[in-house]
C-alpha cells in the first residue's frame, strides 16, 4: 500500500456529494467500493490529489423494481447477486454479478463503480448493455440517462461530465430470456478472456461481447438478422461468425487477439444456442 | 491453545517494531541493462537517510554460489528493478516522496532476455567475471564458462552415450519450455535491522539464517559472531526467503541512520526480487523394442536472471532430476545456468524438479506411444528399485517409485481406461551434504512442577508446520504432552548451526538431530545436544558421487476434459502419492501434499510471469493469477508409509509431478503440449496441429 496521504472527502448526503463534485471536478477521484481505484493507486497509475468517497451517501444503496429494475450506484455486487428481486426478475443479471472475482471482492465492489471505471475486462457492463440498461447521471444542474453502450467510450473512459455522479442504473423489464457466458482462460476468479451477454426482449436480440476490446462490443445490424425469424443453429453460427469478423480484439495476459477472435465465434454461437433453448 | 495464526497473535517480521525505527524504500532501475553515470540525492531533505552507490562501494560482494551481487548496483544495473538507491524516513510517505527526488543518469546497454540467446557466443555479457563463492553451506563445484553468460555448467557422464543410442531401436527427442513463476507468499519480504554498537541485529523472514549471517559477515567485513539473525515465523516462503534479500540494504541504512530500519516490500516488488527459473530442456531417450531404456541425453538451460543466487544449484538438480528415477546405463547431461537481464531467479518449491519432470515425463509418454506400450508399463519396467544405481553412480535404498506409480494408477482408474488420463513419477534430491543440530533444555515449572522442554534449533517456520512437527516428535521421544515442548523463534545467538530450512530436509535431518539430543538429555539430565550430518556431493565434471542421501519420491495422475473448440482444459481429478516413510504430523503431511498439488496446478494451467523487453508486465495479483478454491479439481493424495521407516520430508514432492501428469492426460487425447503453462490458447494450437497431422495422413477420398 502506498504511504501517500491524499485528501479524503466523505460527504454524508447526495446533495453534499454533488456539491463537492461540482467544486472539485476531476481533481477529486470518485471512489465507491475502491476495488479498482486502490489497484490503480498501488500500481502508481493514479496519484489523485483528493478522493471523493460515496461510502457515506445512504441514498445511493438500494434495489427496487416494478416493471423495471433500479439499482443504486453504491449497491455492492454481492447485494445484486443475492437480491430476491434481481434473482426473480433479472436472473441472468444476478448470475453475472455472482461470477465477478471472489466474494471478498463482490462484498466491496459496487454497481456504479464497475460502470464508471469503464474497465474493459469487467463482467457487468456487457450484461447491462445487452439488457438495454441506462446509467442515471446527476449533477447539481440536473439529471440525464445514458445507455450503457454510450456511457463507456473507451479504455477507462466514460461520457460522464466532470460535475456528474453516476447515481443509479435502470434496467428495463420484459426481458424474455438472457444469457451470460464468461470464458476464462486462467483462474475461475480471473476476469473474462471473452464474455458474451445475449438477451431477447420484445422480439429483439441484443448480443454484446465484453472484455475483448476497449468497450462492450454491440452490433445492432448483426443482431437484426434474428428479427422475425427463429434463432436456429445456422443463424447462431452466422451471427457468431459476423461478430468475430466485426470485432478487432486486443491481446493481453488472458489471450492473443487471434485466439480471442476464435473464441468469440464459439462463445457467441453457444450463447445464442442457450438463448434459443 | 488456539493457533496464534488464527487469533492474530502471531508476530511476523513485518510486525516487528523498534523504538525510533525508520521505514525504507528502494529506488529501482527502469532499464534492463545500463551503465549508471550518476546518482544524485542532493534534493532529498537532510532529515531522510539516503543510501547511494558511494555508500556501499567499499563493502564486500555477496552471492551464495557466485559472488556477483553488491548491496546496490554500483556502476551498472542489470535488470528492471535492480536497486540503485534506498532511503529511510520516519514515515513511508516521506520515504516514497524522497525516492522521487533522487536523480539517476543511465546509459543503456544491449540486453538479453532468453537463456539460449544469452548462452550463445557474442551475447552481451551480464557479468564479465564469475567469482565463485566460498559460502560453504551453498557452495559446490562451480563450473562457470569464462567469457559467456553461463555461470555454471553441470555435467553427468555415465556410461557411453554413443554406444547407448546405437543400441536403441527407438529414439524420441523433444524440446520443452517452462515459464517463470512468482512464489506469492502472502507475507511479502520483510526485514528490520539495527546496530547495537558494532553488532548487527536483524529480524527477518528467512529460511537460511546461518547462510545469511555468513554473507553479511563478508559484506561488512566483520566476524559472523558480530551478527545476530532472529527469525520470526513467515507467512509463506516457498524458497523465496533464502540467502540475502533485503537484509544488506536495511543494515546499511540502519548503520548510516544510527537507528533501526524496516523494509517491507510492496507486492509488485516481489516479482523484482526472486522468481522461479524459466527453463528450456531438450531430452533424447532411446529404448530397445521391448521398452528397456538404454540411453538418455538431457540438455537444460535455466534462466537465472541478472544474479546467480542459487541458480547453479537449481541447474544441477534440474539436470539429474531430468534423468528420472530410471535404470539407464548410458546418460549424458549438460545443464547450464545462464544469466539474462531479467529479475533474479532462485529457489522455488520443487527446486528445478518441476521443469525436469515436465520434460522428462512428457518424453516418457512419447516413447510409450512410439513403442505402442502402456505408459505405466513402460515406467514400471524401467523404474529404479532397491539396490539399483542411479545415473550418479549412487546405489539407491528405501526405493518406492513403483509403489507410488501403482498407487496413483489405481486411484485414477488406469485399468478401466486411459483416455483423458495421464501419470508420471519423480525423484527429487535433498540437500547433500548438509548438517543439522539441535539443543534441548529441560526447565521445571515452578507452580505445577511439570517439566517444560525448550528446543533450540534453526528450523524456520514458514507455514509448513515444521515447529509443530518437531514439537510432536520431541513429545513422543520424551513421553510428554506436546504442550510441554517450547520452540522459540530461531536466533543465531542461541541455536546451533543448521544448513538451512530448504529441500524438505528438516523433518528428516532435524528429526534425527532431535533424537540424538533427546538421547543425550536422558543420559545427562537437563541438557541435550544432537546433530545429524549427511555427507556426499557430486563430482562437478562427471556428475558422479552422492547427489542425495535421502530421496524424495512421488507420482501423480490426472484425468482431464478438453473443450476442443476453445482449448479450455478442465482437470477433473488429480491424485498424488508421496513416499512418507513414517508420518509424524498427519494433518501437516496432508496439507503439504495438498498445498504442493495446488501450487503445481497453478504452474500447469496459468502461472506465468510475462515480460516486455525485460519489464514484468503482470506484477500484481489481478494480472498474475494463482489458483483459487474454485479452481480445484477432485484433489486427493496418498501418503506411502512403511513399517519401521524414518520420517520423511514432504514439503515439495507433490508439486513437480502435477504439470506432467496433466500434460500426459492431454497427450492421451492426441494433444501434445510442450510448454508450460498449458493455457487454452496453447492447447488449441496443439489441437490444430493434431488435426492438421490427421488431415495430412488420411488417405484422399476417405
Coordinates of C-alpha atoms in Angstrom, one line a residue, chain B residues 72-517:
Chain B
X72 CA 23.2 -1.6 -4.5
X73 CA 24.1 -1.7 -8.2
X74 CA 27.4 0.3 -8.4
X75 CA 28.1 1.4 -11.9
X76 CA 25.8 -0.9 -13.8
X77 CA 22.2 -2.1 -13.5
X78 CA 21.3 -5.5 -14.8
X79 CA 17.6 -5.8 -14.7
X80 CA 14.5 -3.6 -14.4
X81 CA 14.1 -3.4 -10.7
X82 CA 17.8 -3.6 -9.7
X83 CA 18.2 -1.5 -6.6
X84 CA 20.2 1.7 -7.3
X85 CA 19.5 3.7 -4.1
X86 CA 17.4 3.4 -0.9
X87 CA 16.0 5.8 1.6
X88 CA 14.9 5.6 5.2
X89 CA 12.4 8.1 6.7
X90 CA 10.2 8.4 9.8
X91 CA 7.2 7.6 7.6
X92 CA 6.6 5.6 4.5
X93 CA 5.1 8.7 2.9
X94 CA 8.3 10.6 3.3
X95 CA 10.3 7.7 2.1
X96 CA 8.1 7.4 -1.0
X97 CA 8.4 11.1 -1.7
X98 CA 12.1 11.1 -1.2
X99 CA 12.6 8.4 -3.9
X100 CA 11.2 10.9 -6.5
X101 CA 13.9 13.4 -5.5
X102 CA 16.8 11.1 -6.5
X103 CA 18.1 11.7 -10.0
X104 CA 19.9 8.9 -11.8
X105 CA 21.6 9.1 -15.1
X106 CA 21.8 6.0 -17.2
X107 CA 23.3 4.9 -20.5
X108 CA 21.5 1.9 -21.8
X109 CA 23.4 -1.2 -22.8
X110 CA 22.3 -4.1 -25.0
X111 CA 20.3 -6.6 -23.0
X112 CA 19.5 -10.4 -23.3
X113 CA 16.2 -11.9 -22.2
X114 CA 16.4 -15.5 -23.3
X115 CA 18.8 -18.1 -22.0
X116 CA 19.7 -19.7 -25.3
X117 CA 20.5 -16.3 -26.9
X118 CA 22.3 -15.3 -23.7
X119 CA 24.4 -18.5 -23.8
X120 CA 25.5 -18.0 -27.4
X121 CA 28.9 -16.6 -28.3
X122 CA 28.9 -12.8 -28.7
X123 CA 25.8 -12.2 -26.5
X124 CA 26.1 -9.1 -24.3
X125 CA 27.7 -10.2 -21.0
X126 CA 25.6 -9.6 -17.9
X127 CA 28.8 -10.2 -15.8
X128 CA 32.3 -10.1 -17.1
X129 CA 33.6 -12.4 -14.4
X130 CA 32.3 -15.3 -12.4
X131 CA 33.7 -15.0 -8.9
X132 CA 32.9 -18.3 -7.2
X133 CA 31.6 -18.0 -3.7
X134 CA 33.2 -19.7 -0.7
X135 CA 29.9 -19.7 1.3
X136 CA 30.5 -23.3 2.3
X137 CA 26.8 -24.1 3.0
X138 CA 25.6 -23.4 -0.5
X139 CA 28.9 -23.9 -2.4
X140 CA 29.7 -26.9 -4.5
X141 CA 32.0 -27.3 -7.5
X142 CA 31.0 -24.4 -9.7
X143 CA 31.9 -24.6 -13.4
X144 CA 31.4 -21.2 -14.9
X145 CA 32.3 -20.8 -18.6
X146 CA 34.6 -17.8 -18.9
X147 CA 33.6 -15.1 -21.4
X148 CA 30.0 -16.3 -21.5
X149 CA 26.8 -15.8 -19.6
X150 CA 27.0 -19.4 -18.4
X151 CA 27.7 -19.2 -14.7
X152 CA 27.5 -22.9 -14.1
X153 CA 27.7 -25.9 -16.5
X154 CA 26.8 -29.1 -14.7
X155 CA 27.6 -32.5 -16.4
X156 CA 26.7 -36.1 -15.9
X157 CA 28.9 -38.5 -17.9
X158 CA 27.6 -42.0 -17.1
X159 CA 28.3 -45.0 -19.5
X160 CA 28.9 -44.5 -23.2
X161 CA 26.2 -42.3 -24.6
X162 CA 27.0 -43.0 -28.3
X163 CA 27.0 -46.8 -27.7
X164 CA 23.8 -46.4 -25.8
X165 CA 21.9 -44.7 -28.6
X166 CA 23.4 -47.2 -31.0
X167 CA 21.7 -50.0 -29.0
X168 CA 18.3 -48.2 -29.2
X169 CA 15.6 -49.4 -31.5
X170 CA 13.6 -46.2 -31.0
X171 CA 14.8 -42.7 -30.1
X172 CA 12.5 -40.0 -29.1
X173 CA 13.6 -36.3 -28.9
X174 CA 11.7 -33.2 -27.9
X175 CA 12.3 -29.7 -26.5
X176 CA 10.2 -28.2 -23.7
X177 CA 9.8 -24.7 -22.2
X178 CA 8.5 -23.7 -18.8
X179 CA 7.6 -20.2 -17.7
X180 CA 8.8 -18.1 -14.8
X181 CA 6.7 -18.0 -11.7
X182 CA 6.3 -16.0 -8.5
X183 CA 6.2 -17.6 -5.1
X184 CA 3.4 -15.3 -4.0
X185 CA 3.8 -15.8 -0.3
X186 CA 1.0 -13.9 1.5
X187 CA 3.6 -12.1 3.6
X188 CA 6.0 -10.2 1.5
X189 CA 9.7 -10.0 2.2
X190 CA 10.2 -8.1 5.5
X191 CA 13.3 -7.1 7.4
X192 CA 14.2 -4.9 10.4
X193 CA 17.9 -4.2 11.1
X194 CA 19.6 -2.3 13.8
X195 CA 23.2 -1.9 15.0
X196 CA 23.9 -2.1 18.7
X197 CA 27.4 -0.6 18.9
X198 CA 29.4 -2.7 16.4
X199 CA 26.9 -5.6 16.4
X200 CA 24.3 -6.1 13.7
X201 CA 20.9 -7.4 14.8
X202 CA 18.3 -8.4 12.2
X203 CA 14.8 -9.7 12.4
X204 CA 13.9 -11.1 9.0
X205 CA 11.7 -13.6 7.3
X206 CA 14.4 -16.1 6.3
X207 CA 14.7 -19.8 5.7
X208 CA 18.5 -19.5 5.8
X209 CA 19.7 -17.6 9.0
X210 CA 23.2 -19.0 9.0
X211 CA 23.8 -18.6 5.3
X212 CA 22.6 -15.1 5.6
X213 CA 24.9 -14.4 8.5
X214 CA 27.8 -15.7 6.6
X215 CA 27.1 -13.5 3.6
X216 CA 26.5 -10.4 5.8
X217 CA 29.8 -11.0 7.5
X218 CA 31.5 -10.9 4.1
X219 CA 29.7 -7.8 3.1
X220 CA 30.5 -5.8 6.2
X221 CA 33.9 -7.4 6.9
X222 CA 33.0 -8.4 10.4
X223 CA 33.1 -11.7 12.2
X224 CA 29.9 -13.8 12.0
X225 CA 29.6 -13.6 15.8
X226 CA 29.0 -9.9 15.4
X227 CA 25.8 -10.6 13.6
X228 CA 22.6 -11.8 15.1
X229 CA 19.7 -13.1 12.9
X230 CA 16.3 -13.6 14.6
X231 CA 13.7 -15.5 12.5
X232 CA 10.1 -14.8 13.3
X233 CA 7.6 -17.2 11.6
X234 CA 6.9 -16.4 8.0
X235 CA 3.6 -16.1 6.2
X236 CA 4.8 -18.3 3.4
X237 CA 8.2 -18.5 1.8
X238 CA 8.3 -21.4 -0.8
X239 CA 12.1 -20.8 -1.4
X240 CA 11.8 -17.0 -1.9
X241 CA 13.1 -16.1 1.6
X242 CA 16.6 -17.5 1.2
X243 CA 20.1 -16.0 1.4
X244 CA 20.4 -12.2 1.2
X245 CA 17.3 -10.4 0.2
X246 CA 16.7 -7.0 1.9
X247 CA 19.0 -7.5 4.9
X248 CA 22.1 -5.8 3.5
X249 CA 20.2 -2.7 2.4
X250 CA 18.4 -2.5 5.7
X251 CA 21.6 -2.9 7.6
X252 CA 23.4 -0.2 5.6
X253 CA 20.6 2.2 6.1
X254 CA 20.4 1.4 9.8
X255 CA 24.2 2.0 10.2
X256 CA 24.0 5.3 8.4
X257 CA 20.9 6.4 10.3
X258 CA 22.1 5.2 13.7
X259 CA 18.5 4.0 14.1
X260 CA 16.6 0.8 13.4
X261 CA 15.3 0.5 9.8
X262 CA 12.5 -1.6 8.5
X263 CA 11.9 -2.7 4.9
X264 CA 8.7 -4.4 3.7
X265 CA 8.3 -5.0 0.0
X266 CA 5.3 -3.8 -1.9
X267 CA 3.5 -6.7 -3.6
X268 CA 4.8 -5.7 -7.0
X269 CA 8.4 -5.7 -5.8
X270 CA 8.2 -9.4 -5.1
X271 CA 8.3 -10.0 -8.9
X272 CA 11.5 -7.9 -8.9
X273 CA 13.2 -9.8 -6.1
X274 CA 13.2 -13.5 -6.7
X275 CA 11.2 -15.8 -9.1
X276 CA 11.3 -19.3 -10.4
X277 CA 13.7 -20.2 -13.3
X278 CA 12.1 -20.3 -16.7
X279 CA 13.8 -23.2 -18.4
X280 CA 14.3 -24.9 -21.7
X281 CA 15.0 -28.6 -21.7
X282 CA 15.9 -30.9 -24.6
X283 CA 15.5 -34.6 -24.0
X284 CA 16.5 -37.5 -26.1
X285 CA 15.8 -41.0 -24.9
X286 CA 16.5 -44.4 -26.6
X287 CA 14.9 -47.7 -25.8
X288 CA 15.0 -51.3 -27.1
X289 CA 11.9 -52.5 -28.9
X290 CA 10.8 -54.2 -25.6
X291 CA 10.8 -50.8 -23.8
X292 CA 14.1 -51.3 -22.0
X293 CA 15.7 -47.8 -21.6
X294 CA 19.3 -47.7 -22.9
X295 CA 20.4 -44.1 -23.3
X296 CA 19.3 -40.6 -22.3
X297 CA 20.6 -37.2 -23.2
X298 CA 19.5 -34.1 -21.3
X299 CA 20.2 -30.5 -22.0
X300 CA 18.9 -27.8 -19.8
X301 CA 19.1 -24.0 -19.9
X302 CA 18.0 -22.5 -16.6
X303 CA 17.5 -18.7 -16.9
X304 CA 18.8 -17.4 -13.6
X305 CA 18.2 -13.7 -14.4
X306 CA 20.7 -11.0 -13.6
X307 CA 22.3 -12.6 -10.5
X308 CA 23.0 -16.2 -10.0
X309 CA 21.6 -16.6 -6.5
X310 CA 21.3 -20.4 -6.1
X311 CA 20.7 -20.9 -9.8
X312 CA 23.8 -23.1 -10.2
X313 CA 22.3 -25.5 -7.6
X314 CA 18.9 -25.4 -9.3
X315 CA 20.5 -26.2 -12.7
X316 CA 22.4 -29.1 -11.2
X317 CA 19.3 -30.6 -9.5
X318 CA 17.3 -30.0 -12.7
X319 CA 20.0 -31.9 -14.6
X320 CA 19.9 -35.1 -12.6
X321 CA 16.1 -34.9 -11.9
X322 CA 15.5 -34.8 -15.7
X323 CA 17.2 -38.2 -15.9
X324 CA 14.3 -39.5 -13.8
X325 CA 14.1 -42.5 -11.4
X326 CA 15.1 -45.0 -14.1
X327 CA 17.7 -47.6 -14.7
X328 CA 19.5 -46.2 -17.8
X329 CA 23.0 -47.5 -18.5
X330 CA 24.1 -44.5 -20.6
X331 CA 23.4 -41.0 -19.6
X332 CA 24.7 -37.6 -20.7
X333 CA 23.6 -34.4 -19.1
X334 CA 24.6 -30.8 -19.8
X335 CA 22.7 -28.4 -17.6
X336 CA 23.5 -24.7 -17.9
X337 CA 22.7 -21.9 -15.5
X338 CA 22.5 -18.7 -17.7
X339 CA 22.5 -15.0 -16.8
X340 CA 20.0 -12.8 -18.6
X341 CA 18.8 -9.2 -17.9
X342 CA 15.6 -10.4 -16.1
X343 CA 15.0 -10.3 -12.3
X344 CA 16.9 -13.0 -10.4
X345 CA 15.6 -16.5 -10.2
X346 CA 16.3 -18.8 -7.3
X347 CA 14.8 -21.5 -5.1
X348 CA 11.2 -22.2 -5.6
X349 CA 9.3 -25.2 -4.1
X350 CA 10.5 -28.1 -6.3
X351 CA 13.9 -26.6 -7.0
X352 CA 14.4 -27.4 -10.7
X353 CA 12.5 -30.7 -10.4
X354 CA 9.2 -29.4 -11.8
X355 CA 10.9 -28.2 -15.0
X356 CA 12.8 -31.5 -15.2
X357 CA 9.8 -33.8 -14.6
X358 CA 7.8 -31.8 -17.1
X359 CA 10.3 -32.5 -19.9
X360 CA 11.4 -36.0 -18.8
X361 CA 8.0 -37.5 -18.1
X362 CA 6.3 -36.0 -21.1
X363 CA 9.0 -37.7 -23.2
X364 CA 8.3 -41.0 -21.5
X365 CA 4.8 -40.8 -22.8
X366 CA 6.0 -40.0 -26.3
X367 CA 8.3 -43.0 -26.1
X368 CA 5.4 -45.2 -24.8
X369 CA 3.3 -44.1 -27.8
X370 CA 6.1 -44.9 -30.3
X371 CA 6.6 -48.3 -28.6
X372 CA 2.9 -49.0 -28.5
X373 CA 3.2 -49.6 -24.8
X374 CA 1.1 -48.7 -21.8
X375 CA 2.9 -45.6 -20.3
X376 CA 2.5 -47.2 -16.8
X377 CA 4.0 -50.5 -18.0
X378 CA 7.0 -48.7 -19.6
X379 CA 7.7 -46.9 -16.4
X380 CA 7.3 -49.9 -14.2
X381 CA 9.7 -51.8 -16.4
X382 CA 12.4 -49.3 -16.0
X383 CA 11.9 -47.6 -12.7
X384 CA 14.7 -47.8 -10.0
X385 CA 14.4 -50.4 -7.3
X386 CA 16.4 -51.1 -4.2
X387 CA 20.0 -51.7 -5.0
X388 CA 19.9 -50.1 -8.4
X389 CA 22.4 -47.5 -9.4
X390 CA 21.2 -44.0 -10.3
X391 CA 23.0 -42.1 -13.1
X392 CA 25.2 -40.5 -10.5
X393 CA 26.6 -44.0 -9.6
X394 CA 25.0 -44.0 -6.2
X395 CA 23.1 -47.1 -5.0
X396 CA 19.5 -46.5 -4.2
X397 CA 17.9 -47.6 -0.9
X398 CA 14.4 -47.4 0.5
X399 CA 13.0 -47.0 -3.0
X400 CA 9.3 -46.8 -3.6
X401 CA 8.8 -45.4 -7.1
X402 CA 6.9 -48.4 -8.4
X403 CA 4.6 -48.3 -5.4
X404 CA 3.9 -44.6 -5.9
X405 CA 3.2 -45.1 -9.6
X406 CA 0.9 -48.1 -9.0
X407 CA -1.0 -46.2 -6.3
X408 CA -1.8 -43.2 -8.5
X409 CA -2.7 -45.5 -11.4
X410 CA -5.2 -47.4 -9.2
X411 CA -6.7 -44.2 -7.8
X412 CA -7.3 -42.7 -11.2
X413 CA -8.8 -45.9 -12.6
X414 CA -6.0 -46.6 -15.1
X415 CA -7.0 -50.2 -15.6
X416 CA -10.6 -49.1 -16.5
X417 CA -9.4 -47.0 -19.5
X418 CA -6.7 -44.5 -20.2
X419 CA -8.4 -41.9 -22.3
X420 CA -8.1 -38.5 -20.8
X421 CA -5.7 -39.8 -18.1
X422 CA -2.1 -39.4 -17.5
X423 CA 0.5 -40.2 -14.9
X424 CA 4.1 -39.5 -14.1
X425 CA 6.8 -40.3 -11.5
X426 CA 9.6 -38.2 -10.0
X427 CA 12.6 -38.2 -7.8
X428 CA 13.9 -35.1 -6.1
X429 CA 17.1 -34.8 -4.1
X430 CA 17.6 -33.5 -0.5
X431 CA 20.4 -31.0 0.2
X432 CA 23.6 -33.1 0.4
X433 CA 25.9 -32.5 2.1
X434 CA 24.4 -30.7 5.0
X435 CA 24.2 -30.6 8.7
X436 CA 21.5 -30.1 11.3
X437 CA 22.0 -29.6 15.1
X438 CA 19.6 -29.1 18.0
X439 CA 19.9 -28.4 21.7
X440 CA 17.2 -29.2 24.2
X441 CA 16.9 -27.9 27.7
X442 CA 14.6 -29.0 30.5
X443 CA 13.0 -26.5 32.8
X444 CA 10.9 -27.1 35.8
X445 CA 7.7 -25.2 36.0
X446 CA 7.7 -23.6 39.5
X447 CA 4.0 -23.8 40.2
X448 CA 2.9 -27.1 38.8
X449 CA 6.1 -29.0 39.0
X450 CA 5.7 -30.0 35.3
X451 CA 8.7 -30.1 33.2
X452 CA 8.9 -28.0 30.1
X453 CA 11.4 -28.7 27.3
X454 CA 12.9 -25.9 25.3
X455 CA 14.0 -26.7 21.8
X456 CA 16.8 -24.5 20.3
X457 CA 17.1 -25.1 16.6
X458 CA 17.3 -23.1 13.4
X459 CA 14.5 -24.8 11.6
X460 CA 12.3 -21.9 10.2
X461 CA 8.6 -21.9 10.5
X462 CA 7.2 -20.7 7.2
X463 CA 3.7 -22.1 7.4
X464 CA 4.8 -25.6 6.6
X465 CA 4.2 -26.7 10.2
X466 CA 7.9 -27.5 11.0
X467 CA 7.6 -26.4 14.6
X468 CA 4.5 -28.5 15.2
X469 CA 6.3 -31.5 13.6
X470 CA 9.4 -31.1 15.8
X471 CA 7.2 -30.5 18.9
X472 CA 5.3 -33.7 18.2
X473 CA 8.5 -35.7 17.6
X474 CA 10.0 -34.3 20.8
X475 CA 6.9 -35.0 22.8
X476 CA 6.9 -38.6 21.6
X477 CA 10.6 -39.1 22.3
X478 CA 10.2 -37.6 25.8
X479 CA 6.9 -39.2 26.6
X480 CA 5.2 -35.8 27.4
X481 CA 2.3 -33.8 26.1
X482 CA 3.3 -31.6 23.1
X483 CA 2.3 -28.5 25.0
X484 CA 5.3 -29.2 27.2
X485 CA 7.6 -28.5 24.3
X486 CA 8.6 -24.9 23.7
X487 CA 10.2 -23.8 20.5
X488 CA 11.2 -20.1 20.5
X489 CA 11.9 -18.2 17.3
X490 CA 15.3 -19.3 15.9
X491 CA 18.1 -16.8 16.9
X492 CA 21.6 -17.4 15.6
X493 CA 23.0 -16.3 19.0
X494 CA 21.2 -19.1 20.7
X495 CA 20.7 -22.0 18.3
X496 CA 23.3 -24.4 16.9
X497 CA 24.3 -24.3 13.3
X498 CA 21.9 -25.7 10.7
X499 CA 22.4 -25.7 6.9
X500 CA 19.0 -24.2 6.2
X501 CA 15.3 -24.9 6.0
X502 CA 15.1 -25.9 2.4
X503 CA 14.8 -29.0 0.2
X504 CA 12.2 -30.6 2.5
X505 CA 15.1 -31.7 4.8
X506 CA 14.0 -30.5 8.3
X507 CA 11.7 -33.3 9.4
X508 CA 14.3 -35.9 8.4
X509 CA 17.6 -34.1 9.3
X510 CA 16.4 -32.1 12.3
X511 CA 14.3 -35.0 13.4
X512 CA 17.5 -37.2 13.6
X513 CA 19.3 -34.4 15.4
X514 CA 16.4 -34.2 17.8
X515 CA 16.5 -37.9 18.5
X516 CA 20.2 -37.6 19.3
X517 CA 19.6 -34.6 21.5

